[in-house]
Amino acid sequence: MTDAILVLNGGSSSLKFAVFQWRDELHLLVRGSVSSIGERPRLHVAPTAMTPLFDRSLGEQPISIGKAFEAVASYLADRGLLGRVRRVGHRIVHGGREFARATLLDERTLGALRRLEPLAPIHQAINLE
């Protein structure tokens, strides 16, 4: 079983995700999104060579970005993909001048990113949740 990378992109109304197989090259295994999280959320997974189309309602009430991630994690676990994930990347909307490239997330980094929240008040807090 090869390792995988989970990539996330959280926004104010959706959480996009993709899982890539990680060998010499990256190969897309699955990609999708939880959309309309502030209204009637849906989990949608685009078809790939490994996964068929999947589209399911997550209820009639708004959910948090955390609950959206739980839905994604459950989907990936049910398909045996979550246990393969060895790295996670997450796009954060604003890194200021200090974070212009991929950065390991630790307490110092989280604190610095929280201080940048006024630059992107809607998205930054969601990205750090």
Short mmCIF file of C-alpha atoms in Angstrom, two decimals:
data_model
loop_
_atom_site.label_atom_id
_atom_site.label_comp_id
_atom_site.label_asym_id
_atom_site.label_seq_id
_atom_site.Cartn_x
_atom_site.Cartn_y
_atom_site.Cartn_z
CA MET A 1 0.00 0.00 0.00
CA THR A 2 1.52 3.32 -1.05
CA ASP A 3 1.45 6.49 1.00
CA ALA A 4 -0.90 9.32 0.15
CA ILE A 5 -1.11 13.08 0.55
CA LEU A 6 -4.38 14.80 1.49
CA VAL A 7 -4.75 18.36 0.22
CA LEU A 8 -7.43 20.66 1.65
CA ASN A 9 -8.78 24.06 0.67
CA GLY A 10 -11.33 25.42 3.12
CA GLY A 11 -13.42 28.45 2.34
CA SER A 12 -16.42 30.26 3.74
CA SER A 13 -18.91 28.01 1.94
CA SER A 14 -16.98 24.88 0.94
CA LEU A 15 -14.18 22.48 1.71
CA LYS A 16 -12.37 21.11 -1.33
CA PHE A 17 -10.11 18.08 -1.04
CA ALA A 18 -7.91 15.78 -3.07
CA VAL A 19 -5.88 12.69 -2.25
CA PHE A 20 -2.78 11.87 -4.25
CA GLN A 21 -0.78 8.66 -4.30
CA TRP A 22 2.79 9.51 -3.43
CA ARG A 23 5.60 7.64 -5.16
CA ASP A 24 8.08 9.05 -7.64
CA GLU A 25 5.21 11.16 -8.99
CA LEU A 26 1.85 12.26 -7.66
CA HIS A 27 -1.21 10.43 -9.00
CA LEU A 28 -4.71 11.68 -8.26
CA LEU A 29 -6.76 9.09 -6.36
CA VAL A 30 -9.84 11.11 -5.44
CA ARG A 31 -11.03 14.72 -5.41
CA GLY A 32 -14.20 16.38 -4.29
CA SER A 33 -15.81 18.94 -2.05
CA VAL A 34 -18.34 19.63 0.62
CA SER A 35 -20.33 22.52 -0.79
CA SER A 36 -22.98 24.87 0.63
CA ILE A 37 -21.81 24.27 4.21
CA GLY A 38 -23.70 27.36 5.37
CA GLU A 39 -26.97 26.18 3.81
CA ARG A 40 -27.72 22.60 2.74
CA PRO A 41 -24.34 20.87 2.62
CA ARG A 42 -23.49 18.20 0.04
CA LEU A 43 -20.51 15.89 -0.31
CA HIS A 44 -19.57 15.56 -3.97
CA VAL A 45 -16.74 13.38 -5.26
CA ALA A 46 -15.71 13.66 -8.89
CA PRO A 47 -15.15 10.43 -10.80
CA THR A 48 -11.54 9.33 -11.29
CA ALA A 49 -9.92 6.11 -12.47
CA MET A 50 -10.21 4.88 -8.87
CA THR A 51 -13.53 6.33 -7.69
CA PRO A 52 -17.01 6.60 -9.19
CA LEU A 53 -19.13 9.73 -8.97
CA PHE A 54 -20.49 10.23 -5.45
CA ASP A 55 -22.99 12.90 -4.41
CA ARG A 56 -24.81 12.90 -1.09
CA SER A 57 -26.72 15.38 1.04
CA LEU A 58 -25.27 16.03 4.49
CA GLY A 59 -28.58 17.33 5.82
CA GLU A 60 -30.82 20.33 5.62
CA GLN A 61 -28.98 22.47 8.19
CA PRO A 62 -25.71 24.43 7.96
CA ILE A 63 -22.58 22.71 9.28
CA SER A 64 -19.18 23.95 10.43
CA ILE A 65 -15.99 23.51 8.44
CA GLY A 66 -15.01 20.96 11.11
CA LYS A 67 -18.12 18.88 10.41
CA ALA A 68 -17.40 19.17 6.68
CA PHE A 69 -13.93 17.73 7.32
CA GLU A 70 -15.46 14.91 9.37
CA ALA A 71 -17.66 14.01 6.37
CA VAL A 72 -14.59 13.96 4.10
CA ALA A 73 -12.59 11.87 6.59
CA SER A 74 -15.46 9.40 6.91
CA TYR A 75 -15.75 9.08 3.13
CA LEU A 76 -11.99 8.47 2.82
CA ALA A 77 -11.96 5.99 5.72
CA ASP A 78 -14.85 4.00 4.23
CA ARG A 79 -12.78 3.56 1.06
CA GLY A 80 -9.53 2.64 2.78
CA LEU A 81 -7.80 5.89 1.85
CA LEU A 82 -7.58 7.73 5.16
CA GLY A 83 -5.14 5.21 6.64
CA ARG A 84 -2.78 5.78 3.71
CA VAL A 85 -2.48 9.53 4.34
CA ARG A 86 1.00 10.42 5.61
CA ARG A 87 1.03 14.15 4.82
CA VAL A 88 -1.64 16.83 4.79
CA GLY A 89 -1.43 20.14 2.97
CA HIS A 90 -3.89 22.96 3.56
CA ARG A 91 -4.16 26.20 1.65
CA ILE A 92 -4.42 29.12 4.07
CA VAL A 93 -5.71 32.30 2.51
CA HIS A 94 -3.24 34.75 4.02
CA GLY A 95 0.31 34.14 5.18
CA GLY A 96 1.47 37.72 5.01
CA ARG A 97 5.10 38.29 4.11
CA GLU A 98 6.32 35.65 6.55
CA PHE A 99 4.66 32.64 4.90
CA ALA A 100 5.16 32.76 1.15
CA ARG A 101 5.66 29.00 0.68
CA ALA A 102 4.70 25.70 2.25
CA THR A 103 5.35 25.84 5.98
CA LEU A 104 5.19 23.23 8.72
CA LEU A 105 2.26 24.03 11.00
CA ASP A 106 3.22 24.33 14.67
CA GLU A 107 2.09 26.53 17.58
CA ARG A 108 4.34 29.43 16.53
CA THR A 109 3.04 29.30 12.96
CA LEU A 110 -0.58 29.07 14.14
CA GLY A 111 -0.09 32.12 16.36
CA ALA A 112 1.42 34.13 13.52
CA LEU A 113 -1.41 33.12 11.17
CA ARG A 114 -4.04 34.05 13.77
CA ARG A 115 -2.50 37.53 14.01
CA LEU A 116 -3.10 37.92 10.26
CA GLU A 117 -6.83 37.30 10.60
CA PRO A 118 -7.73 41.01 10.11
CA LEU A 119 -6.31 40.75 6.56
CA ALA A 120 -8.85 38.06 5.61
CA PRO A 121 -11.44 37.98 8.42
CA ILE A 122 -13.89 35.59 6.76
CA HIS A 123 -11.48 32.97 5.46
CA GLN A 124 -8.52 33.03 7.85
CA ALA A 125 -10.47 31.89 10.92
CA ILE A 126 -12.15 29.13 8.91
CA ASN A 127 -8.80 27.95 7.57
CA LEU A 128 -7.37 27.72 11.08
CA GLU A 129 -10.40 25.96 12.64
#
